[in-house]
PDB file of C-alpha atoms in Angstrom:
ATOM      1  CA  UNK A1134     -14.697  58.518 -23.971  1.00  0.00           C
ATOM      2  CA  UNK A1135     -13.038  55.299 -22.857  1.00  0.00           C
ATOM      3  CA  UNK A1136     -13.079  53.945 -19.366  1.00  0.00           C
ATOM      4  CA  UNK A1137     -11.100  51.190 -17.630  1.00  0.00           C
ATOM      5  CA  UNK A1138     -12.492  49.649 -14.438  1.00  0.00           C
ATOM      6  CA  UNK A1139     -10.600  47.166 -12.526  1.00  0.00           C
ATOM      7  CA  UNK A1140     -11.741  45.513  -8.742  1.00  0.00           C
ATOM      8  CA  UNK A1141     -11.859  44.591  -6.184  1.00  0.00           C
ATOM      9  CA  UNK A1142      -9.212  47.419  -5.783  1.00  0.00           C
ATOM     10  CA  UNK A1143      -7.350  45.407  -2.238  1.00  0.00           C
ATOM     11  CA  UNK A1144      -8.018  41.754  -1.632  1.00  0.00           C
ATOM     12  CA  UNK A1145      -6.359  39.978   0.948  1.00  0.00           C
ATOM     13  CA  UNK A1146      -7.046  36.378   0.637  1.00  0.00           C
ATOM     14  CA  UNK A1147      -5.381  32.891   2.465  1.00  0.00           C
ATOM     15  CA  UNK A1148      -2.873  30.567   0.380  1.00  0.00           C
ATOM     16  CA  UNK A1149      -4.310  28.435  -1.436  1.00  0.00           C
ATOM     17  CA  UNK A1150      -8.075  29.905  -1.819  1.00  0.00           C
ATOM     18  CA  UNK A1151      -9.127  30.770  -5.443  1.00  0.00           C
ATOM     19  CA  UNK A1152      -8.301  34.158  -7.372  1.00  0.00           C
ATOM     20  CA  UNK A1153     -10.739  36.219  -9.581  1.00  0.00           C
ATOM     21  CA  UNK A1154      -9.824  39.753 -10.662  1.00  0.00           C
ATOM     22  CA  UNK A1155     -12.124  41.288 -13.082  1.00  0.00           C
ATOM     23  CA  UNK A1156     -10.805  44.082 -15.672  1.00  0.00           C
ATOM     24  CA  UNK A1157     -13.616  45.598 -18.032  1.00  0.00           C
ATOM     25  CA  UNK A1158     -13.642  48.466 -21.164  1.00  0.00           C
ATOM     26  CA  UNK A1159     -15.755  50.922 -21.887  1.00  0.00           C
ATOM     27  CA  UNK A1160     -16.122  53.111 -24.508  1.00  0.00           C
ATOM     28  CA  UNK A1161     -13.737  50.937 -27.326  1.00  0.00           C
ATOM     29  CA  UNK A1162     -14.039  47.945 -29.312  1.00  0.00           C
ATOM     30  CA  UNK A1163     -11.507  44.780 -29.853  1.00  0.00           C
ATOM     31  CA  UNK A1164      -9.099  46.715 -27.840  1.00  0.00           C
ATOM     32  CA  UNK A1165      -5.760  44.959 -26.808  1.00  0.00           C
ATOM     33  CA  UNK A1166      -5.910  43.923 -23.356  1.00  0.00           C
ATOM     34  CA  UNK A1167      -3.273  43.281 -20.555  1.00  0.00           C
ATOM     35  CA  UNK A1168      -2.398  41.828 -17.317  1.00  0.00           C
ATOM     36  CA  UNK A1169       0.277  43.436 -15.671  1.00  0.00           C
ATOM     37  CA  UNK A1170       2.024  42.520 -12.040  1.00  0.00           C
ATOM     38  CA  UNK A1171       4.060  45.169  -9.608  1.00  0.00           C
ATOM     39  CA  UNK A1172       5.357  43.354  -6.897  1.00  0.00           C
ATOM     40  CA  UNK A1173       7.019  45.234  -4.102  1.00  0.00           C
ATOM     41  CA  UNK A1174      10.246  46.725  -4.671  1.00  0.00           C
ATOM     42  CA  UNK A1175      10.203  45.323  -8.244  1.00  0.00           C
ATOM     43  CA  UNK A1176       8.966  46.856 -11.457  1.00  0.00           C
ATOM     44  CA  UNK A1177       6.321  45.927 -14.097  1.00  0.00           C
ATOM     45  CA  UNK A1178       5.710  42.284 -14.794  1.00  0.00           C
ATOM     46  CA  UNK A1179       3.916  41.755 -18.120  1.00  0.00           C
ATOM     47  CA  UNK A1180       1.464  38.234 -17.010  1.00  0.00           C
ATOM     48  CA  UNK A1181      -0.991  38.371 -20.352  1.00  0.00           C
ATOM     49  CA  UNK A1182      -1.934  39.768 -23.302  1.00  0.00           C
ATOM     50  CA  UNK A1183      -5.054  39.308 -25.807  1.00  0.00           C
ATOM     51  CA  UNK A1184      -5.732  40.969 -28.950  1.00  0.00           C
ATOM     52  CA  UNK A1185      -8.822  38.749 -28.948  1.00  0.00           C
ATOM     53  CA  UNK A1186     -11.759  37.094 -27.631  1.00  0.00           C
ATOM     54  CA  UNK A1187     -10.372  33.695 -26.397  1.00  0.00           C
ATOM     55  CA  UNK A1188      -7.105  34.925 -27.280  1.00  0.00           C
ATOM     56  CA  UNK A1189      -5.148  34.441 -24.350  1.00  0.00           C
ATOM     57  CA  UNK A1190      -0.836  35.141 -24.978  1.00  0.00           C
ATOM     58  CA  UNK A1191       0.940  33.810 -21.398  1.00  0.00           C
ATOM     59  CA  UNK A1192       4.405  35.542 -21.002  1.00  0.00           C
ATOM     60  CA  UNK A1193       5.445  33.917 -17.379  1.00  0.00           C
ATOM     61  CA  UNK A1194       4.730  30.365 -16.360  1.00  0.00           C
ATOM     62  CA  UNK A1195       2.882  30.921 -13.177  1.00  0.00           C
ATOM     63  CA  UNK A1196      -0.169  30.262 -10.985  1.00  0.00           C
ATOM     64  CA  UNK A1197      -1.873  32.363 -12.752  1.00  0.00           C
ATOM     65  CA  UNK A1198      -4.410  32.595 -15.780  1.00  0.00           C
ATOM     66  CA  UNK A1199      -6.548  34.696 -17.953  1.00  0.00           C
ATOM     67  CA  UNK A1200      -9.368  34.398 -19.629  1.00  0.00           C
ATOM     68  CA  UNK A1201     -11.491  36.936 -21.977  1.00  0.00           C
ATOM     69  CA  UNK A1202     -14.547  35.844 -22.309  1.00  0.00           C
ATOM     70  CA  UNK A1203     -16.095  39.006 -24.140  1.00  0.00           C
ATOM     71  CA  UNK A1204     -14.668  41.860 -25.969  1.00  0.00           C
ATOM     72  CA  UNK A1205     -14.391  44.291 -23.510  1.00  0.00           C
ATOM     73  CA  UNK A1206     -13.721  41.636 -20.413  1.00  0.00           C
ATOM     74  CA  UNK A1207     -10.650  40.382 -19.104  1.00  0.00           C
ATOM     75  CA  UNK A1208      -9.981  38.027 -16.107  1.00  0.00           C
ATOM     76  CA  UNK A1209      -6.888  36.860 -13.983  1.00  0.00           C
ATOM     77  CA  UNK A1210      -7.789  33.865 -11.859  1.00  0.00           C
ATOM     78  CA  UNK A1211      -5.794  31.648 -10.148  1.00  0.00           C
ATOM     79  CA  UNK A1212      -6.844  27.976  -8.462  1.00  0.00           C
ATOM     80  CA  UNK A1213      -4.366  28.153  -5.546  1.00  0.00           C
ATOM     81  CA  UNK A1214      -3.132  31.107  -4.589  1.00  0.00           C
ATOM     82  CA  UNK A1215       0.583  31.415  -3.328  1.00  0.00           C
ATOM     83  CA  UNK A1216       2.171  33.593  -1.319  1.00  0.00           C
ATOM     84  CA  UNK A1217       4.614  34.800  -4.257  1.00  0.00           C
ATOM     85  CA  UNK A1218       1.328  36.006  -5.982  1.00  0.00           C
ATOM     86  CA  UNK A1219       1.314  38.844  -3.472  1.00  0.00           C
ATOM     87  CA  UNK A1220       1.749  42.343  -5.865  1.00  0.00           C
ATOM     88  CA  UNK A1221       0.296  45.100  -7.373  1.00  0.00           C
ATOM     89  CA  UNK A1222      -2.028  43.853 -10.402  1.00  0.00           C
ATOM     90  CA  UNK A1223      -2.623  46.367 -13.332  1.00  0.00           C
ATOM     91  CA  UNK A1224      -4.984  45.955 -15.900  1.00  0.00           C
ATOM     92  CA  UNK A1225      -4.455  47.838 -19.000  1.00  0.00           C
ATOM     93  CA  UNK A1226      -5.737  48.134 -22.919  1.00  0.00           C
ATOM     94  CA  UNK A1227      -4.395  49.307 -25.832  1.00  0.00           C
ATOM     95  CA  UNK A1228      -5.795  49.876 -29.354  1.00  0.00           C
ATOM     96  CA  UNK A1229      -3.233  48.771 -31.545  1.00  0.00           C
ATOM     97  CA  UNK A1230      -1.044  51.106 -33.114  1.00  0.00           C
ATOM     98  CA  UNK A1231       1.078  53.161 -31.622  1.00  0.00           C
ATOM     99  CA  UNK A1232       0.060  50.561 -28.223  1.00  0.00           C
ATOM    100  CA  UNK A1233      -0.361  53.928 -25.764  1.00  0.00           C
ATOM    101  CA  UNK A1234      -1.601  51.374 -22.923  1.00  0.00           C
ATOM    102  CA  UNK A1235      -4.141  53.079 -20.879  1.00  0.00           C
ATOM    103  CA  UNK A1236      -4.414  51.657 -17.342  1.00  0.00           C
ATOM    104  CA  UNK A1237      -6.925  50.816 -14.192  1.00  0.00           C
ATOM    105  CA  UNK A1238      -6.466  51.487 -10.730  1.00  0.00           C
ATOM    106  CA  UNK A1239      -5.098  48.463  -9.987  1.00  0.00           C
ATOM    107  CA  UNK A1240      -5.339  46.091  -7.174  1.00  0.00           C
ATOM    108  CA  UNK A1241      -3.226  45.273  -4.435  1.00  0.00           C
ATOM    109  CA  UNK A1242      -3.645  41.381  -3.355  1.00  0.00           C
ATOM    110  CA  UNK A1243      -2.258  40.203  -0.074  1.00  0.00           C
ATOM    111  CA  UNK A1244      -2.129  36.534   0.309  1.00  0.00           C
ATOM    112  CA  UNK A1245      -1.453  35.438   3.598  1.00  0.00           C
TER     113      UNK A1245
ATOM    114  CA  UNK B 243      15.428  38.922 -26.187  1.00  0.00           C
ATOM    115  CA  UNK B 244      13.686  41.866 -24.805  1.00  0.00           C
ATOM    116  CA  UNK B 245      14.915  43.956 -22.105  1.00  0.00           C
ATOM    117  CA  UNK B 246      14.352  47.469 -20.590  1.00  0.00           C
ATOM    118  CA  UNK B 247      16.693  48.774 -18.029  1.00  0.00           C
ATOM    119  CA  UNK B 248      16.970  51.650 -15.473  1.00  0.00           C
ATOM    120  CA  UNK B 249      18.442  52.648 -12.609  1.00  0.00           C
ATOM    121  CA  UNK B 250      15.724  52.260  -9.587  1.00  0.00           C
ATOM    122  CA  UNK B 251      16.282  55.370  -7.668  1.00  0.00           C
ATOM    123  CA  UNK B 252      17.430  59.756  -8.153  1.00  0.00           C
ATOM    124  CA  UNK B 253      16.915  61.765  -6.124  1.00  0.00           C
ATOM    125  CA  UNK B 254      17.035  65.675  -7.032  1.00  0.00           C
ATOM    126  CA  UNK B 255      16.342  69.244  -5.356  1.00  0.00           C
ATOM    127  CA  UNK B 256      13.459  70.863  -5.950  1.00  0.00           C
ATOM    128  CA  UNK B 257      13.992  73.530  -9.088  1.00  0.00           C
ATOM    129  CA  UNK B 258      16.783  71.525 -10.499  1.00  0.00           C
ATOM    130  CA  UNK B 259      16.457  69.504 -13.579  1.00  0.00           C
ATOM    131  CA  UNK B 260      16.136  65.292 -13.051  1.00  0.00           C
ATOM    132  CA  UNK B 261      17.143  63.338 -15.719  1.00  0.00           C
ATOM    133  CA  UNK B 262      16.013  59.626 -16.073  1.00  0.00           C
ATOM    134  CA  UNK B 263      17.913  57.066 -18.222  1.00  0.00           C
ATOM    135  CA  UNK B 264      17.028  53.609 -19.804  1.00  0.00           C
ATOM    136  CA  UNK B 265      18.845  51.660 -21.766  1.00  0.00           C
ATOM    137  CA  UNK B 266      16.939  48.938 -24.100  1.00  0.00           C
ATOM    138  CA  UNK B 267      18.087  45.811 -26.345  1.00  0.00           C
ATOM    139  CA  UNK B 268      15.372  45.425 -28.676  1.00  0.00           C
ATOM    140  CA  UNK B 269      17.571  46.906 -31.910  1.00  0.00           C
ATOM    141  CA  UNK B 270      13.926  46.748 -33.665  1.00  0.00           C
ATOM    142  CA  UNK B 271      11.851  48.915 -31.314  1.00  0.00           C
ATOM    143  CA  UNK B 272       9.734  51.213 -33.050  1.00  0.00           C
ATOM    144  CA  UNK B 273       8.473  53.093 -30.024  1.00  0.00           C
ATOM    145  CA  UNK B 274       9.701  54.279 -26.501  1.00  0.00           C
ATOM    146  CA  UNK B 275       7.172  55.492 -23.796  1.00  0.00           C
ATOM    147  CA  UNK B 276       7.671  57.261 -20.340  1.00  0.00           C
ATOM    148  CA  UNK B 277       5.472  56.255 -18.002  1.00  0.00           C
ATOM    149  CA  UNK B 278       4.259  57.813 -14.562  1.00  0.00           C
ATOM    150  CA  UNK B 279       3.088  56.203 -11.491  1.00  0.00           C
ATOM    151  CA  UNK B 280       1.959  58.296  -8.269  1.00  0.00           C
ATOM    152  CA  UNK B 281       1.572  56.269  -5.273  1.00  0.00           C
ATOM    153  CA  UNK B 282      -1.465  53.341  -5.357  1.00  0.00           C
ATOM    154  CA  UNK B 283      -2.349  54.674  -8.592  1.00  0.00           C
ATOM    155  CA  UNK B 284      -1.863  52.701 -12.365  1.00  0.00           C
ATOM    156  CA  UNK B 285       0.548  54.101 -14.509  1.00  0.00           C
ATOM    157  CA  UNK B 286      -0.005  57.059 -16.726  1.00  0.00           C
ATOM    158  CA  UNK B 287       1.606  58.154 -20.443  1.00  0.00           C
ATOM    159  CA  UNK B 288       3.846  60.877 -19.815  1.00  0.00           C
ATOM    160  CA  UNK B 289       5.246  60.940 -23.631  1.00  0.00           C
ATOM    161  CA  UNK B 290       6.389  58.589 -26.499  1.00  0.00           C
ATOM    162  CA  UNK B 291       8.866  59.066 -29.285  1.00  0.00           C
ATOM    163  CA  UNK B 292       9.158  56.985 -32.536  1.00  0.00           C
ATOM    164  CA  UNK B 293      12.781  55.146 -33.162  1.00  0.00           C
ATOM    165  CA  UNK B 294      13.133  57.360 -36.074  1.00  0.00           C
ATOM    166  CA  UNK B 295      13.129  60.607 -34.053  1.00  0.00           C
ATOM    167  CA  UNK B 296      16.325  62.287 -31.827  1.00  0.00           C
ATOM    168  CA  UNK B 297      14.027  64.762 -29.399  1.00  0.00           C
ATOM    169  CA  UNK B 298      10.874  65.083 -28.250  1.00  0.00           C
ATOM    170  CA  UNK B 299       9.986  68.159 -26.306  1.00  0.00           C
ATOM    171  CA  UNK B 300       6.439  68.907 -24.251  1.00  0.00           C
ATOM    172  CA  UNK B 301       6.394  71.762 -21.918  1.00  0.00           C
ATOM    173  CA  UNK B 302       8.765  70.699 -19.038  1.00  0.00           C
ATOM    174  CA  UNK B 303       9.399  67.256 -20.375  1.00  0.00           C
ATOM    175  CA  UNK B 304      12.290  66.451 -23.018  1.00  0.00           C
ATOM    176  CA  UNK B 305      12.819  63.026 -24.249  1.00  0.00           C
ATOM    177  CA  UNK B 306      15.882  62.108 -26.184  1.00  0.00           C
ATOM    178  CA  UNK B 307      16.862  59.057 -28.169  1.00  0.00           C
ATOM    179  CA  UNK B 308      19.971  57.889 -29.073  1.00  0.00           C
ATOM    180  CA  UNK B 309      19.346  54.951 -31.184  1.00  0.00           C
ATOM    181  CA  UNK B 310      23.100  53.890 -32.057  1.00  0.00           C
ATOM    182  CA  UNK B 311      23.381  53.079 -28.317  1.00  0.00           C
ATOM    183  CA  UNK B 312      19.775  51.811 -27.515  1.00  0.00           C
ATOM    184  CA  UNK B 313      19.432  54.897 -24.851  1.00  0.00           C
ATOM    185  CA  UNK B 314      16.836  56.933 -23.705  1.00  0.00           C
ATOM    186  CA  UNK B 315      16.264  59.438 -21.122  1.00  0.00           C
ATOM    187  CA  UNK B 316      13.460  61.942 -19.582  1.00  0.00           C
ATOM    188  CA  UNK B 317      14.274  64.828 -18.021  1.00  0.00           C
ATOM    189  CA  UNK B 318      12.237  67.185 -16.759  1.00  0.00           C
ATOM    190  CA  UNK B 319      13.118  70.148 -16.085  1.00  0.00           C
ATOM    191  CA  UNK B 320      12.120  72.595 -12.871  1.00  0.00           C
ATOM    192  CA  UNK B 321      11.542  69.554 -10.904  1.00  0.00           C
ATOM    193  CA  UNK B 322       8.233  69.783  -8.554  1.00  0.00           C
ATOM    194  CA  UNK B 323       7.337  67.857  -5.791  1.00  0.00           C
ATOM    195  CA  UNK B 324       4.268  67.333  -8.090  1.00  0.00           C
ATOM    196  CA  UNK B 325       6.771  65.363  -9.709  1.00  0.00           C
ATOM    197  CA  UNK B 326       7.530  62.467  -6.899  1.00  0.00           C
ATOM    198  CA  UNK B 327       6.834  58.955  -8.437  1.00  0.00           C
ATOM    199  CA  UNK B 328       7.832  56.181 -10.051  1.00  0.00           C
ATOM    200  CA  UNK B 329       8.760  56.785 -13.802  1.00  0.00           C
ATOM    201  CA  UNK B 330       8.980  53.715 -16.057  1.00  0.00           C
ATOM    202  CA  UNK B 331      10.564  53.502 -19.810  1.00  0.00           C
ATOM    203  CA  UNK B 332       9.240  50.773 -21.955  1.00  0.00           C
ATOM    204  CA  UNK B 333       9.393  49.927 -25.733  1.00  0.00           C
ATOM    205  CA  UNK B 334       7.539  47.711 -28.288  1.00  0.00           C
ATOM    206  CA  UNK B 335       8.049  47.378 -32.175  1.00  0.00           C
ATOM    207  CA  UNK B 336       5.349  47.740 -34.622  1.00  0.00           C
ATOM    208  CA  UNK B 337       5.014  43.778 -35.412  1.00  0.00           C
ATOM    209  CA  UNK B 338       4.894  43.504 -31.565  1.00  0.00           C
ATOM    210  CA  UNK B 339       1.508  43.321 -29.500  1.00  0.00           C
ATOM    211  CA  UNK B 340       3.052  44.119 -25.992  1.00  0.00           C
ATOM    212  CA  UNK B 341       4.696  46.688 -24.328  1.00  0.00           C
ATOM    213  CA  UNK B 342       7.984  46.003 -22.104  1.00  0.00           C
ATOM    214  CA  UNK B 343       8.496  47.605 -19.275  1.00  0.00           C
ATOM    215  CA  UNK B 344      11.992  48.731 -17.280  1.00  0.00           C
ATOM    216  CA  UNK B 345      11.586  48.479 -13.657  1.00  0.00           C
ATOM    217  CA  UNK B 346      11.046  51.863 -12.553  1.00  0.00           C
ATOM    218  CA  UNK B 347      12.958  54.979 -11.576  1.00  0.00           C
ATOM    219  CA  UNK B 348      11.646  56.299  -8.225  1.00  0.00           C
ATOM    220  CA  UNK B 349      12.054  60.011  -8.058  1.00  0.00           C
ATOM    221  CA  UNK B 350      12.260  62.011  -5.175  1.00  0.00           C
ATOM    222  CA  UNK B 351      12.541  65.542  -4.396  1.00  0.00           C
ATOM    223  CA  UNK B 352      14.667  67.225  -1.667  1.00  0.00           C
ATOM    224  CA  UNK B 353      13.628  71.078  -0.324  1.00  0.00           C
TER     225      UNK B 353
END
């Protein structure tokens, strides 16, 4: 069966220190993968989307960026974190079709 | 452009019916997904409809589309306080690689 694991799963880092949140699949191949943002009070932000290695769609000019450097592996990283970035980050993967997104646990960063 | 909307709060007694709405513009979207989120959790598939259906129906959950006027709604009937959460809509359309969210409906139930 297919697994999604996303951490750290709460980070609370300083502004302007570096960002690296890891997303990985298990269980799939060259599944669609996403980066999602929740901030508080607010709804579901889509961030990124790949449907490939090194495929890397941006939908928001931000701080923010993603990488996929394997298949199954998706990262959001930032250089300078802000304290706008604060939210709710969901990682999620789809395979195409009808694009049921399955999601992680998400993580809750705090930049203070 | 794409947009999903809903209102962001109901609030219902327990053993009634709730009934979520969304309203979309995407005149091309092929499919149209309820989400669930419980609290600190990632968000779950409820149910999904294709654009060229009028009703969906699982168990306690109905989902009905009216596509002339780009609306669609949950309800759920015998609400639970099992049922407390957020509950999203979102569409995408088959040439489409994402999945657009509304911003939430947060549901609560009242004894």
């Amino acid at each position: 069966s297919q697994t999604i694991h996303q951490w750290p799963a709460t980070l609370v880092q300083p502004v302007g220190s570096p960002l690296s949140l890891e997303c990985t699949v298990e269980g799939t191949s060259n599944p669609n993968l996403y980066w999602y943002r929740q901030a508080a009070g607010r709804g579901l932000q889509l961030l990124f989307y790949s449907v490939g290695i090194g495929q890397i769609s941006s939908e928001v000019p931000q701080n923010l960026s993603a990488s996929r450097p394997q298949d199954r592996q998706f990262i959001l990283s930032s250089k300078k974190l802000l304290l706008s970035d604060s939210g709710f980050y969901l990682c999620a993967w789809s395979t195409g079709g009808v694009e049921k997104l399955f999601f992680g646990s998400g993580t809750q960063l705090s930049v203070l | 452009g794409e947009d999903v909307e809903q209102s962001l709060f109901l609030s219902v007694r327990e053993g009634d019916s709730s009934v979520i709405n969304c309203t979309y513009t995407d005149s091309s979207s092929t499919y149209l997904y309820w989400y669930k989120q419980e609290p600190g959790a990632g968000l779950q598939l409820l149910t999904y409809i294709f654009s060229n259906m009028d009703m969906k129906q699982d168990q306690r959950l109905t989902v009905l589309l009216n596509k002339k006027d780009k609306h669609l709604s949950l309800r759920i009937a015998d609400t639970q306080t099992g049922d407390s959460a957020i509950y999203f809509c979102a569409e995408t359309h088959s040439s489409a690689s994402k999945i657009i969210f509304g911003s939430g409906t947060r549901l609560s139930i009242r004894p």
